[in-house]
PDB file of C-alpha atoms in Angstrom:
ATOM      1  CA  MET A   1     -41.482 -27.945  -6.598  1.00 88.00           C
ATOM      2  CA  TYR A   2     -41.762 -27.287  -2.878  1.00 91.00           C
ATOM      3  CA  THR A   3     -44.454 -29.284  -1.101  1.00 94.00           C
ATOM      4  CA  GLY A   4     -45.034 -29.442   2.618  1.00 95.00           C
ATOM      5  CA  SER A   5     -45.834 -26.653   5.061  1.00 97.00           C
ATOM      6  CA  LEU A   6     -44.663 -23.087   5.527  1.00 97.00           C
ATOM      7  CA  ALA A   7     -44.042 -21.584   8.965  1.00 97.00           C
ATOM      8  CA  ALA A   8     -47.131 -20.354  10.812  1.00 98.00           C
ATOM      9  CA  VAL A   9     -48.066 -16.696  10.465  1.00 98.00           C
ATOM     10  CA  SER A  10     -50.494 -14.488  12.396  1.00 98.00           C
ATOM     11  CA  ASN A  11     -53.479 -12.892  10.738  1.00 98.00           C
ATOM     12  CA  LYS A  12     -52.460  -9.578  12.339  1.00 98.00           C
ATOM     13  CA  GLU A  13     -48.881  -9.256  11.042  1.00 98.00           C
ATOM     14  CA  ASP A  14     -46.956  -8.663   7.833  1.00 98.00           C
ATOM     15  CA  TRP A  15     -46.262 -11.937   6.006  1.00 98.00           C
ATOM     16  CA  ILE A  16     -42.969 -11.461   4.193  1.00 98.00           C
ATOM     17  CA  GLU A  17     -40.899 -14.256   2.662  1.00 97.00           C
ATOM     18  CA  VAL A  18     -37.799 -13.878   0.480  1.00 97.00           C
ATOM     19  CA  SER A  19     -36.282 -16.783  -1.439  1.00 96.00           C
ATOM     20  CA  PRO A  20     -33.983 -17.519  -4.345  1.00 95.00           C
ATOM     21  CA  LEU A  21     -35.335 -19.743  -7.101  1.00 94.00           C
ATOM     22  CA  ILE A  22     -33.027 -22.748  -7.413  1.00 92.00           C
ATOM     23  CA  ASP A  23     -33.075 -25.039 -10.467  1.00 90.00           C
ATOM     24  CA  GLU A  24     -32.631 -28.821 -10.407  1.00 88.00           C
ATOM     25  CA  ASP A  25     -28.840 -28.375 -10.732  1.00 92.00           C
ATOM     26  CA  GLY A  26     -28.692 -26.255  -7.561  1.00 91.00           C
ATOM     27  CA  THR A  27     -28.077 -23.036  -9.499  1.00 94.00           C
ATOM     28  CA  GLU A  28     -29.928 -19.808  -8.736  1.00 95.00           C
ATOM     29  CA  VAL A  29     -32.255 -18.885 -11.615  1.00 95.00           C
ATOM     30  CA  THR A  30     -32.111 -15.368 -13.068  1.00 96.00           C
ATOM     31  CA  LEU A  31     -35.593 -13.895 -12.629  1.00 96.00           C
ATOM     32  CA  THR A  32     -35.280 -10.806 -14.819  1.00 92.00           C
ATOM     33  CA  GLY A  33     -38.589 -10.547 -16.689  1.00 94.00           C
ATOM     34  CA  ALA A  34     -40.201 -13.381 -14.698  1.00 97.00           C
ATOM     35  CA  THR A  35     -43.816 -13.094 -13.611  1.00 97.00           C
ATOM     36  CA  PHE A  36     -45.223 -14.708 -10.487  1.00 98.00           C
ATOM     37  CA  VAL A  37     -48.717 -15.530  -9.353  1.00 98.00           C
ATOM     38  CA  MET A  38     -49.560 -16.798  -5.869  1.00 98.00           C
ATOM     39  CA  TYR A  39     -52.890 -18.012  -4.541  1.00 98.00           C
ATOM     40  CA  VAL A  40     -53.781 -18.601  -0.898  1.00 98.00           C
ATOM     41  CA  CYS A  41     -56.952 -20.685  -0.668  1.00 97.00           C
ATOM     42  CA  LYS A  42     -59.053 -22.217   2.073  1.00 95.00           C
ATOM     43  CA  GLN A  43     -57.785 -25.757   2.570  1.00 93.00           C
ATOM     44  CA  ASN A  44     -59.272 -28.221   0.075  1.00 92.00           C
ATOM     45  CA  ASP A  45     -60.924 -25.381  -1.891  1.00 94.00           C
ATOM     46  CA  PRO A  46     -58.298 -24.594  -4.568  1.00 91.00           C
ATOM     47  CA  ASP A  47     -60.763 -22.780  -6.826  1.00 92.00           C
ATOM     48  CA  SER A  48     -61.415 -19.904  -4.408  1.00 91.00           C
ATOM     49  CA  ALA A  49     -58.397 -17.748  -3.570  1.00 96.00           C
ATOM     50  CA  VAL A  50     -58.719 -15.598  -0.466  1.00 96.00           C
ATOM     51  CA  LEU A  51     -55.403 -13.845  -1.222  1.00 97.00           C
ATOM     52  CA  THR A  52     -53.761 -13.343  -4.594  1.00 97.00           C
ATOM     53  CA  GLY A  53     -50.261 -12.038  -5.154  1.00 97.00           C
ATOM     54  CA  THR A  54     -48.624 -11.076  -8.439  1.00 98.00           C
ATOM     55  CA  ASN A  55     -45.913  -8.810  -9.775  1.00 96.00           C
ATOM     56  CA  ALA A  56     -48.714  -6.660 -11.188  1.00 96.00           C
ATOM     57  CA  ASN A  57     -50.439  -6.024  -7.850  1.00 97.00           C
ATOM     58  CA  GLY A  58     -47.111  -5.489  -6.052  1.00 97.00           C
ATOM     59  CA  LYS A  59     -47.530  -8.366  -3.586  1.00 98.00           C
ATOM     60  CA  ILE A  60     -44.615 -10.175  -5.277  1.00 98.00           C
ATOM     61  CA  THR A  61     -41.397  -8.335  -6.059  1.00 97.00           C
ATOM     62  CA  LEU A  62     -37.892  -9.199  -7.225  1.00 97.00           C
ATOM     63  CA  PRO A  63     -35.431  -7.737  -4.683  1.00 96.00           C
ATOM     64  CA  SER A  64     -32.492  -9.087  -6.706  1.00 96.00           C
ATOM     65  CA  ALA A  65     -31.874 -10.816 -10.023  1.00 96.00           C
ATOM     66  CA  THR A  66     -32.266 -14.258  -8.412  1.00 96.00           C
ATOM     67  CA  THR A  67     -34.688 -13.715  -5.521  1.00 97.00           C
ATOM     68  CA  PHE A  68     -38.418 -13.187  -5.225  1.00 97.00           C
ATOM     69  CA  GLN A  69     -40.375 -11.868  -2.262  1.00 98.00           C
ATOM     70  CA  TRP A  70     -44.010 -11.846  -1.279  1.00 98.00           C
ATOM     71  CA  HIS A  71     -45.434  -9.317   1.147  1.00 98.00           C
ATOM     72  CA  TYR A  72     -48.959  -9.331   2.495  1.00 98.00           C
ATOM     73  CA  THR A  73     -49.796  -6.533   4.946  1.00 98.00           C
ATOM     74  CA  PRO A  74     -51.745  -6.891   8.208  1.00 98.00           C
ATOM     75  CA  ASP A  75     -54.767  -5.499   6.331  1.00 97.00           C
ATOM     76  CA  ASP A  76     -54.440  -8.354   3.800  1.00 97.00           C
ATOM     77  CA  MET A  77     -53.920 -10.955   6.522  1.00 97.00           C
ATOM     78  CA  ASP A  78     -56.875  -9.731   8.606  1.00 95.00           C
ATOM     79  CA  ASP A  79     -59.205 -11.311   6.034  1.00 88.00           C
ATOM     80  CA  LEU A  80     -57.948 -14.788   7.015  1.00 96.00           C
ATOM     81  CA  CYS A  81     -59.581 -16.715   9.846  1.00 96.00           C
ATOM     82  CA  ALA A  82     -57.322 -18.939  11.922  1.00 97.00           C
ATOM     83  CA  GLY A  83     -56.795 -22.292  10.202  1.00 97.00           C
ATOM     84  CA  THR A  84     -54.756 -24.037   7.554  1.00 97.00           C
ATOM     85  CA  TYR A  85     -54.642 -22.685   3.990  1.00 98.00           C
ATOM     86  CA  ASP A  86     -53.317 -24.065   0.712  1.00 98.00           C
ATOM     87  CA  VAL A  87     -50.642 -22.015  -1.071  1.00 98.00           C
ATOM     88  CA  PHE A  88     -49.949 -22.260  -4.798  1.00 98.00           C
ATOM     89  CA  LEU A  89     -47.112 -20.337  -6.490  1.00 98.00           C
ATOM     90  CA  ARG A  90     -46.246 -20.319 -10.203  1.00 98.00           C
ATOM     91  CA  VAL A  91     -43.557 -18.504 -12.151  1.00 98.00           C
ATOM     92  CA  THR A  92     -43.463 -17.765 -15.868  1.00 97.00           C
ATOM     93  CA  ILE A  93     -40.022 -17.392 -17.448  1.00 96.00           C
ATOM     94  CA  ASP A  94     -39.623 -17.033 -21.220  1.00 95.00           C
ATOM     95  CA  GLY A  95     -43.236 -18.159 -21.713  1.00 96.00           C
ATOM     96  CA  VAL A  96     -42.818 -21.361 -19.667  1.00 96.00           C
ATOM     97  CA  VAL A  97     -45.076 -21.726 -16.620  1.00 97.00           C
ATOM     98  CA  THR A  98     -43.641 -23.701 -13.690  1.00 96.00           C
ATOM     99  CA  GLN A  99     -45.438 -24.572 -10.463  1.00 97.00           C
ATOM    100  CA  ILE A 100     -42.792 -23.918  -7.807  1.00 95.00           C
ATOM    101  CA  MET A 101     -44.925 -24.358  -4.694  1.00 96.00           C
ATOM    102  CA  SER A 102     -47.976 -26.342  -3.635  1.00 97.00           C
ATOM    103  CA  CYS A 103     -48.100 -26.437   0.156  1.00 97.00           C
ATOM    104  CA  THR A 104     -49.979 -25.370   3.274  1.00 97.00           C
ATOM    105  CA  VAL A 105     -49.592 -22.527   5.751  1.00 98.00           C
ATOM    106  CA  PRO A 106     -51.107 -22.379   9.235  1.00 98.00           C
ATOM    107  CA  ILE A 107     -52.689 -19.016  10.027  1.00 98.00           C
ATOM    108  CA  VAL A 108     -52.977 -18.290  13.739  1.00 98.00           C
ATOM    109  CA  GLU A 109     -55.314 -15.833  15.411  1.00 97.00           C
ATOM    110  CA  GLY A 110     -53.411 -12.660  16.283  1.00 96.00           C
ATOM    111  CA  GLY A 111     -55.937 -11.253  18.751  1.00 93.00           C
ATOM    112  CA  PRO A 112     -57.644  -7.864  18.804  1.00 90.00           C
TER     113      PRO A 112
END
């Protein structure tokens, strides 16, 4: 599981990240049929997501058999005030749920 901090992002821009899913052996995991759910929450308030991304709502996609991507638009990001947020990302493969990320992201004010 990734813990730590993601790179800062403005609340006025597209937030797009693409990544392979790597298992403990260093091998890329095949994501065909995988489902993802991502929550962005105010820091220290993990029960109240301010952004939610899933395969179902189109915020998370699979650009290849081994990579996933999230994409929040400027309209999505505009709802976030400048500050630090907690990010939680889980994947379900063959009925097994795995937490692959529990980290923070700094959101910076993008101006008018």
